[in-house]
């Protein structure tokens, strides 16, 4: 057999195995094919034994020394073969890819993870990169960006209405935080862009809840009342097991409705702090709705028949909430006093008109969104009417 010449050579000088020589050895061997030789030069004659045992452990073959300062190693298969994952987004992610980032390399033989959302069509949306970029750029701070010193002393009834509305918003923020949070650990990290967008969404909702609680407390009244009707409605949202259906109910129907509500709160706010809170929350919610719409578009383009299961989910939820006659009187009355700026009959008449118009506007916006997802106008009208009276 002709003598094989080393394909590569390294010089360890006086570096021993326990001082880090394996770093250089592994790096040099990684560049060789199985069966090719590496020549290792070293000053220390004691290296032979240590090198031989290291080679056994790492799956290479130590071929002995030529003189005292030169050793030869034949590249073996190594302890575990490594494969490239590729950077293209796969339709189906292998649970054995685990937490390895897409585009990297992975040692084979690792554990299989229990992610249940492993199909691209179950989670994906267009525009994820731009939604995430905007989300990161538009993070605000409830401490730094809200002019708390501009808080006005309002008539007690109006301040109390603000507190009740802040309480209602906070319940809904919690729901909007928990829904994406419970899906994140089920989504295969191969679809990391979806996880990133949902993770910032969770952070946004935590900030909204904290800011709304702070506003309720800052006026000296404290938090208001949480109604059974609101809890029942949000519970059905939290318990929806399917990601696309939950995204439809939360981001398209619920947060979509809240966009109209937040605009209304900004417009009729009795103080600049409440107005700016509503404005900043609206900006974040617009992104959450954008994600929901993009995800639904992606799914419905591929599975148009899912429209009927989404419609069924809205109707099912409405049946479960049959005992909930409408928005709780705590919230309704607070919105009337808020929008009318007081409790005189004139104030209440003006406020009630505005709240009536608000409901009509919410309905219009929901129908428009549903139609832009390909529901016909009859379906859109009936689905919007079925949407929970609790708004989220
Ligand atoms: Fe929110
Ligand atoms: Fe949201």
Coordinates of C-alpha atoms and ligand atoms in Angstrom, one line a residue:
X1 CA 0.0 0.0 0.0
X2 CA 1.5 3.4 -0.9
X3 CA 2.3 5.5 2.1
X4 CA -0.3 8.1 2.8
X5 CA 0.9 11.7 3.4
X6 CA -0.7 14.0 5.9
X7 CA -3.3 16.2 4.5
X8 CA -2.7 18.9 7.2
X9 CA -0.3 19.8 9.8
X10 CA -0.4 21.6 13.1
X11 CA 2.2 22.6 15.6
X12 CA 1.1 22.4 19.3
X13 CA 4.6 23.6 20.5
X14 CA 4.5 22.9 24.3
X15 CA 0.7 22.9 24.6
X16 CA -0.5 19.8 26.4
X17 CA -3.9 18.0 26.1
X18 CA -5.2 19.4 29.4
X19 CA -4.1 22.9 28.5
X20 CA -6.4 23.2 25.5
X21 CA -4.6 21.2 22.7
X22 CA -8.0 19.5 21.8
X23 CA -9.2 22.9 20.6
X24 CA -6.5 23.0 17.9
X25 CA -6.8 19.3 17.2
X26 CA -10.6 19.3 16.6
X27 CA -10.3 22.4 14.5
X28 CA -7.6 20.8 12.2
X29 CA -9.5 17.4 12.0
X30 CA -12.8 19.1 11.1
X31 CA -11.1 20.2 7.8
X32 CA -10.3 16.6 6.9
X33 CA -12.3 13.8 5.4
X34 CA -12.6 10.5 7.2
X35 CA -9.5 8.5 6.6
X36 CA -7.2 11.5 5.9
X37 CA -4.1 12.1 8.1
X38 CA -3.2 15.0 10.3
X39 CA 0.4 15.5 11.3
X40 CA 0.8 16.9 14.8
X41 CA 4.1 18.5 15.8
X42 CA 4.8 19.0 19.5
X43 CA 7.8 19.8 21.8
X44 CA 6.8 17.4 24.6
X45 CA 7.7 13.7 24.2
X46 CA 5.0 12.8 26.8
X47 CA 2.3 13.8 24.4
X48 CA 2.1 10.4 22.7
X49 CA 0.0 8.6 25.5
X50 CA -2.3 11.5 26.1
X51 CA -2.9 12.0 22.4
X52 CA -3.6 8.3 21.9
X53 CA -6.2 8.2 24.6
X54 CA -7.8 11.5 23.4
X55 CA -8.1 10.0 19.9
X56 CA -9.9 6.9 21.3
X57 CA -12.3 9.1 23.1
X58 CA -13.0 11.3 20.1
X59 CA -13.3 8.5 17.6
X60 CA -10.1 9.1 15.7
X61 CA -7.1 6.7 15.2
X62 CA -3.7 7.5 16.7
X63 CA -1.1 6.1 14.3
X64 CA 2.0 6.7 16.5
X65 CA 4.9 9.1 16.5
X66 CA 7.7 9.6 14.0
X67 CA 10.5 10.6 16.2
X68 CA 9.7 12.5 19.4
X69 CA 8.2 15.6 18.0
X70 CA 5.8 14.4 15.3
X71 CA 2.6 12.3 15.6
X72 CA 0.0 11.1 13.1
X73 CA -3.7 11.0 13.5
X74 CA -6.2 9.4 11.1
X75 CA -9.5 11.3 11.0
X76 CA -12.3 9.0 12.2
X77 CA -16.1 9.5 12.0
X78 CA -15.9 11.3 15.3
X79 CA -18.3 10.8 18.2
X80 CA -21.4 12.0 16.3
X81 CA -21.8 13.0 12.6
X82 CA -22.7 16.7 12.1
X83 CA -25.2 17.7 9.3
X84 CA -26.0 21.1 7.9
X85 CA -29.6 22.2 8.6
X86 CA -29.8 24.6 5.6
X87 CA -31.3 28.0 5.8
X88 CA -34.4 27.5 3.7
X89 CA -37.7 27.3 5.6
X90 CA -39.0 23.8 5.5
X91 CA -42.7 23.0 5.3
X92 CA -42.2 20.5 8.1
X93 CA -39.7 20.9 10.9
X94 CA -38.1 17.7 12.4
X95 CA -38.6 17.5 16.2
X96 CA -35.0 16.2 16.3
X97 CA -33.7 19.5 15.1
X98 CA -34.6 20.7 18.5
X99 CA -33.3 24.1 19.5
X100 CA -30.6 24.2 16.8
X101 CA -31.0 27.5 14.8
X102 CA -32.0 27.2 11.2
X103 CA -29.0 27.6 8.9
X104 CA -26.6 26.1 11.4
X105 CA -25.1 22.5 11.8
X106 CA -26.4 19.9 14.1
X107 CA -24.8 16.8 15.7
X108 CA -27.0 13.9 14.9
X109 CA -28.5 11.6 17.5
X110 CA -29.9 14.3 19.7
X111 CA -33.3 14.1 21.5
X112 CA -36.6 14.6 19.8
X113 CA -38.5 17.6 21.2
X114 CA -42.2 17.7 21.9
X115 CA -43.1 20.8 19.8
X116 CA -46.6 20.2 18.4
X117 CA -46.7 23.0 15.8
X118 CA -44.1 21.7 13.3
X119 CA -45.8 22.6 10.0
X120 CA -45.1 25.9 8.4
X121 CA -48.7 26.3 7.3
X122 CA -49.9 26.0 10.9
X123 CA -48.0 29.0 12.1
X124 CA -46.5 31.1 9.3
X125 CA -47.3 34.6 8.1
X126 CA -45.8 37.0 5.5
X127 CA -44.2 40.2 6.7
X128 CA -42.9 38.7 10.0
X129 CA -39.5 40.4 9.6
X130 CA -41.0 43.8 9.2
X131 CA -43.6 43.4 12.0
X132 CA -40.8 42.3 14.4
X133 CA -38.5 45.2 13.3
X134 CA -41.3 47.7 14.0
X135 CA -42.1 46.1 17.3
X136 CA -38.6 46.3 18.5
X137 CA -38.2 49.9 17.3
X138 CA -41.4 51.0 18.9
X139 CA -41.0 49.7 22.4
X140 CA -42.0 52.4 24.9
X141 CA -41.7 52.7 28.7
X142 CA -44.5 53.4 31.0
X143 CA -42.1 55.3 33.2
X144 CA -40.2 57.3 30.7
X145 CA -42.7 58.0 27.9
X146 CA -45.9 58.8 29.9
X147 CA -46.2 62.4 31.2
X148 CA -47.5 61.3 34.7
X149 CA -47.0 64.8 36.0
X150 CA -49.7 66.1 33.6
X151 CA -52.4 64.0 35.3
X152 CA -55.3 66.3 36.0
X153 CA -57.6 66.2 39.0
X154 CA -60.9 65.1 37.4
X155 CA -64.4 65.1 38.9
X156 CA -64.8 62.0 41.0
X157 CA -67.3 60.3 38.7
X158 CA -65.1 60.8 35.7
X159 CA -62.0 59.6 37.5
X160 CA -63.9 56.6 38.7
X161 CA -65.0 55.9 35.1
X162 CA -61.4 56.0 34.0
X163 CA -60.4 53.5 36.7
X164 CA -63.2 51.1 35.6
X165 CA -62.1 51.3 32.0
X166 CA -58.4 50.7 33.0
X167 CA -59.5 47.7 34.9
X168 CA -61.4 46.3 32.0
X169 CA -58.5 47.0 29.6
X170 CA -56.1 45.2 32.0
X171 CA -58.3 42.0 32.1
X172 CA -58.1 42.0 28.3
X173 CA -54.4 42.7 28.3
X174 CA -53.9 39.6 30.5
X175 CA -55.8 37.5 28.0
X176 CA -53.8 38.9 25.1
X177 CA -50.6 38.0 27.0
X178 CA -51.6 34.5 28.0
X179 CA -52.8 33.4 24.6
X180 CA -49.6 33.8 22.6
X181 CA -47.5 32.8 25.7
X182 CA -49.2 29.4 25.8
X183 CA -48.5 28.7 22.1
X184 CA -44.8 29.9 22.1
X185 CA -43.4 26.7 23.7
X186 CA -45.4 24.5 21.2
X187 CA -44.0 26.2 18.0
X188 CA -40.9 24.6 16.5
X189 CA -38.0 27.0 16.7
X190 CA -37.4 26.4 13.0
X191 CA -40.1 29.0 12.6
X192 CA -38.3 31.4 14.9
X193 CA -39.7 34.5 13.2
X194 CA -43.2 33.6 14.4
X195 CA -41.9 33.0 18.0
X196 CA -40.0 36.4 17.9
X197 CA -43.2 38.3 16.9
X198 CA -45.3 36.5 19.6
X199 CA -42.6 37.1 22.2
X200 CA -42.6 40.9 21.7
X201 CA -46.4 40.7 21.7
X202 CA -46.3 39.2 25.1
X203 CA -43.9 42.0 26.3
X204 CA -46.3 44.6 24.8
X205 CA -49.3 43.2 26.7
X206 CA -47.3 43.1 30.0
X207 CA -46.4 46.7 29.5
X208 CA -50.0 47.7 28.6
X209 CA -51.4 45.9 31.8
X210 CA -48.8 47.6 34.0
X211 CA -49.4 51.0 32.5
X212 CA -53.2 50.7 32.8
X213 CA -53.0 49.6 36.4
X214 CA -50.7 52.5 37.1
X215 CA -53.2 55.0 35.5
X216 CA -56.1 53.6 37.6
X217 CA -54.0 54.0 40.8
X218 CA -52.5 57.4 39.9
X219 CA -55.9 59.1 40.1
X220 CA -56.4 58.1 43.7
X221 CA -59.4 55.8 43.1
X222 CA -57.7 52.5 42.4
X223 CA -59.0 49.6 40.3
X224 CA -62.6 49.0 39.5
X225 CA -64.7 45.8 39.2
X226 CA -64.1 42.7 37.1
X227 CA -67.4 41.3 35.9
X228 CA -68.3 37.6 35.6
X229 CA -69.4 38.2 31.9
X230 CA -65.9 39.4 31.1
X231 CA -64.2 36.5 32.8
X232 CA -66.4 34.0 31.0
X233 CA -65.7 35.5 27.7
X234 CA -61.9 35.7 28.2
X235 CA -61.8 32.2 29.6
X236 CA -63.2 30.8 26.3
X237 CA -60.4 32.7 24.5
X238 CA -57.7 31.3 26.8
X239 CA -58.9 27.7 26.4
X240 CA -59.0 27.6 22.6
X241 CA -56.6 24.8 21.7
X242 CA -55.9 25.6 18.0
X243 CA -53.3 28.2 17.2
X244 CA -55.0 29.6 14.0
X245 CA -58.4 29.7 15.6
X246 CA -57.0 31.4 18.8
X247 CA -55.1 33.9 16.6
X248 CA -58.3 34.6 14.6
X249 CA -60.4 35.1 17.8
X250 CA -57.7 37.1 19.6
X251 CA -55.9 39.2 17.0
X252 CA -58.5 39.6 14.2
X253 CA -61.8 39.7 16.2
X254 CA -60.7 40.8 19.7
X255 CA -57.7 43.1 19.2
X256 CA -59.3 44.4 16.0
X257 CA -62.3 45.5 18.0
X258 CA -59.9 47.0 20.6
X259 CA -58.3 49.2 17.9
X260 CA -61.6 51.0 17.6
X261 CA -62.0 51.2 21.4
X262 CA -58.5 52.6 22.0
X263 CA -59.0 55.3 19.3
X264 CA -62.3 56.2 21.0
X265 CA -60.5 56.4 24.4
X266 CA -57.8 58.6 23.0
X267 CA -60.3 60.9 21.4
X268 CA -62.5 61.3 24.5
X269 CA -59.8 61.0 27.2
X270 CA -60.4 63.6 29.9
X271 CA -56.7 63.9 30.6
X272 CA -53.4 63.8 28.6
X273 CA -52.1 60.7 30.4
X274 CA -55.1 58.6 29.5
X275 CA -54.9 59.9 25.9
X276 CA -51.3 59.0 25.4
X277 CA -51.6 55.6 27.0
X278 CA -54.5 54.8 24.6
X279 CA -52.5 56.1 21.7
X280 CA -49.3 54.1 22.5
X281 CA -51.3 50.9 23.2
X282 CA -53.2 51.4 19.9
X283 CA -49.9 51.5 18.0
X284 CA -48.8 48.2 19.5
X285 CA -52.3 46.6 18.9
X286 CA -52.2 47.6 15.3
X287 CA -49.1 45.3 14.9
X288 CA -50.8 42.5 16.8
X289 CA -53.8 42.8 14.4
X290 CA -51.4 42.9 11.4
X291 CA -49.8 39.6 12.5
X292 CA -53.2 38.0 13.0
X293 CA -54.4 39.2 9.5
X294 CA -51.1 38.0 7.8
X295 CA -51.3 34.6 9.5
X296 CA -55.0 34.1 8.6
X297 CA -54.2 35.2 5.0
X298 CA -51.4 32.7 4.8
X299 CA -53.6 29.8 6.1
X300 CA -56.7 30.7 4.1
X301 CA -54.8 31.0 0.9
X302 CA -53.7 27.4 1.4
X303 CA -56.8 26.0 3.1
X304 CA -59.8 28.1 2.1
X305 CA -62.1 25.6 3.7
X306 CA -60.9 26.6 7.1
X307 CA -63.2 29.7 6.8
X308 CA -66.1 27.5 7.9
X309 CA -64.3 26.1 10.9
X310 CA -63.3 29.6 12.0
X311 CA -66.9 30.7 11.6
X312 CA -68.0 27.7 13.6
X313 CA -65.6 28.7 16.4
X314 CA -67.0 32.2 16.6
X315 CA -70.6 30.8 16.8
X316 CA -69.6 28.1 19.3
X317 CA -68.1 30.8 21.5
X318 CA -71.2 32.9 21.2
X319 CA -73.4 29.9 22.3
X320 CA -71.1 29.3 25.3
X321 CA -71.6 32.9 26.2
X322 CA -75.4 32.9 25.8
X323 CA -75.8 33.9 29.4
X324 CA -73.7 37.0 28.8
X325 CA -76.2 39.5 27.6
X326 CA -73.8 42.3 26.7
X327 CA -70.9 44.4 27.8
X328 CA -71.0 44.5 31.6
X329 CA -72.9 47.4 33.0
X330 CA -69.7 48.4 34.9
X331 CA -67.9 48.9 31.6
X332 CA -70.8 50.3 29.6
X333 CA -71.7 52.9 32.2
X334 CA -68.0 53.9 32.7
X335 CA -67.7 54.4 28.9
X336 CA -70.8 56.6 28.9
X337 CA -69.5 58.8 31.7
X338 CA -66.0 58.9 30.2
X339 CA -67.3 59.9 26.7
X340 CA -69.9 62.4 28.1
X341 CA -67.3 63.8 30.6
X342 CA -69.8 63.8 33.5
X343 CA -73.0 62.5 35.1
X344 CA -75.5 65.3 34.3
X345 CA -78.4 64.2 32.1
X346 CA -76.8 66.2 29.2
X347 CA -73.4 64.6 29.8
X348 CA -75.0 61.1 29.9
X349 CA -77.1 61.7 26.8
X350 CA -73.9 62.8 24.8
X351 CA -71.9 59.9 26.3
X352 CA -74.5 57.3 25.5
X353 CA -74.7 58.5 21.9
X354 CA -71.0 58.2 21.5
X355 CA -70.9 54.7 23.0
X356 CA -73.7 53.7 20.6
X357 CA -71.7 55.0 17.7
X358 CA -68.6 53.2 19.0
X359 CA -70.4 49.9 18.8
X360 CA -71.4 50.6 15.3
X361 CA -67.9 51.5 14.3
X362 CA -66.5 48.4 15.9
X363 CA -69.0 46.3 13.9
X364 CA -68.0 48.0 10.7
X365 CA -64.3 47.5 11.3
X366 CA -64.8 43.8 12.1
X367 CA -66.9 43.3 9.0
X368 CA -64.3 45.0 6.8
X369 CA -61.5 42.9 8.3
X370 CA -63.5 39.7 7.7
X371 CA -64.3 40.6 4.2
X372 CA -60.6 41.3 3.5
X373 CA -60.0 37.7 4.7
X374 CA -62.4 36.5 2.0
X375 CA -65.6 36.0 4.0
X376 CA -68.6 37.2 2.0
X377 CA -70.6 40.1 3.3
X378 CA -73.4 37.9 4.7
X379 CA -70.9 35.8 6.6
X380 CA -69.0 38.8 7.8
X381 CA -72.1 40.5 9.1
X382 CA -73.3 37.4 11.0
X383 CA -69.8 36.7 12.4
X384 CA -69.3 40.3 13.5
X385 CA -72.7 40.1 15.3
X386 CA -71.8 36.8 16.9
X387 CA -68.5 38.3 18.3
X388 CA -68.5 38.5 22.1
X389 CA -70.3 41.5 23.5
X390 CA -67.3 41.7 25.9
X391 CA -65.3 43.1 22.9
X392 CA -62.3 40.7 23.2
Ligands
LIG1 FE1 -52.5 45.2 24.6
LIG2 FE1 -52.4 43.0 21.7

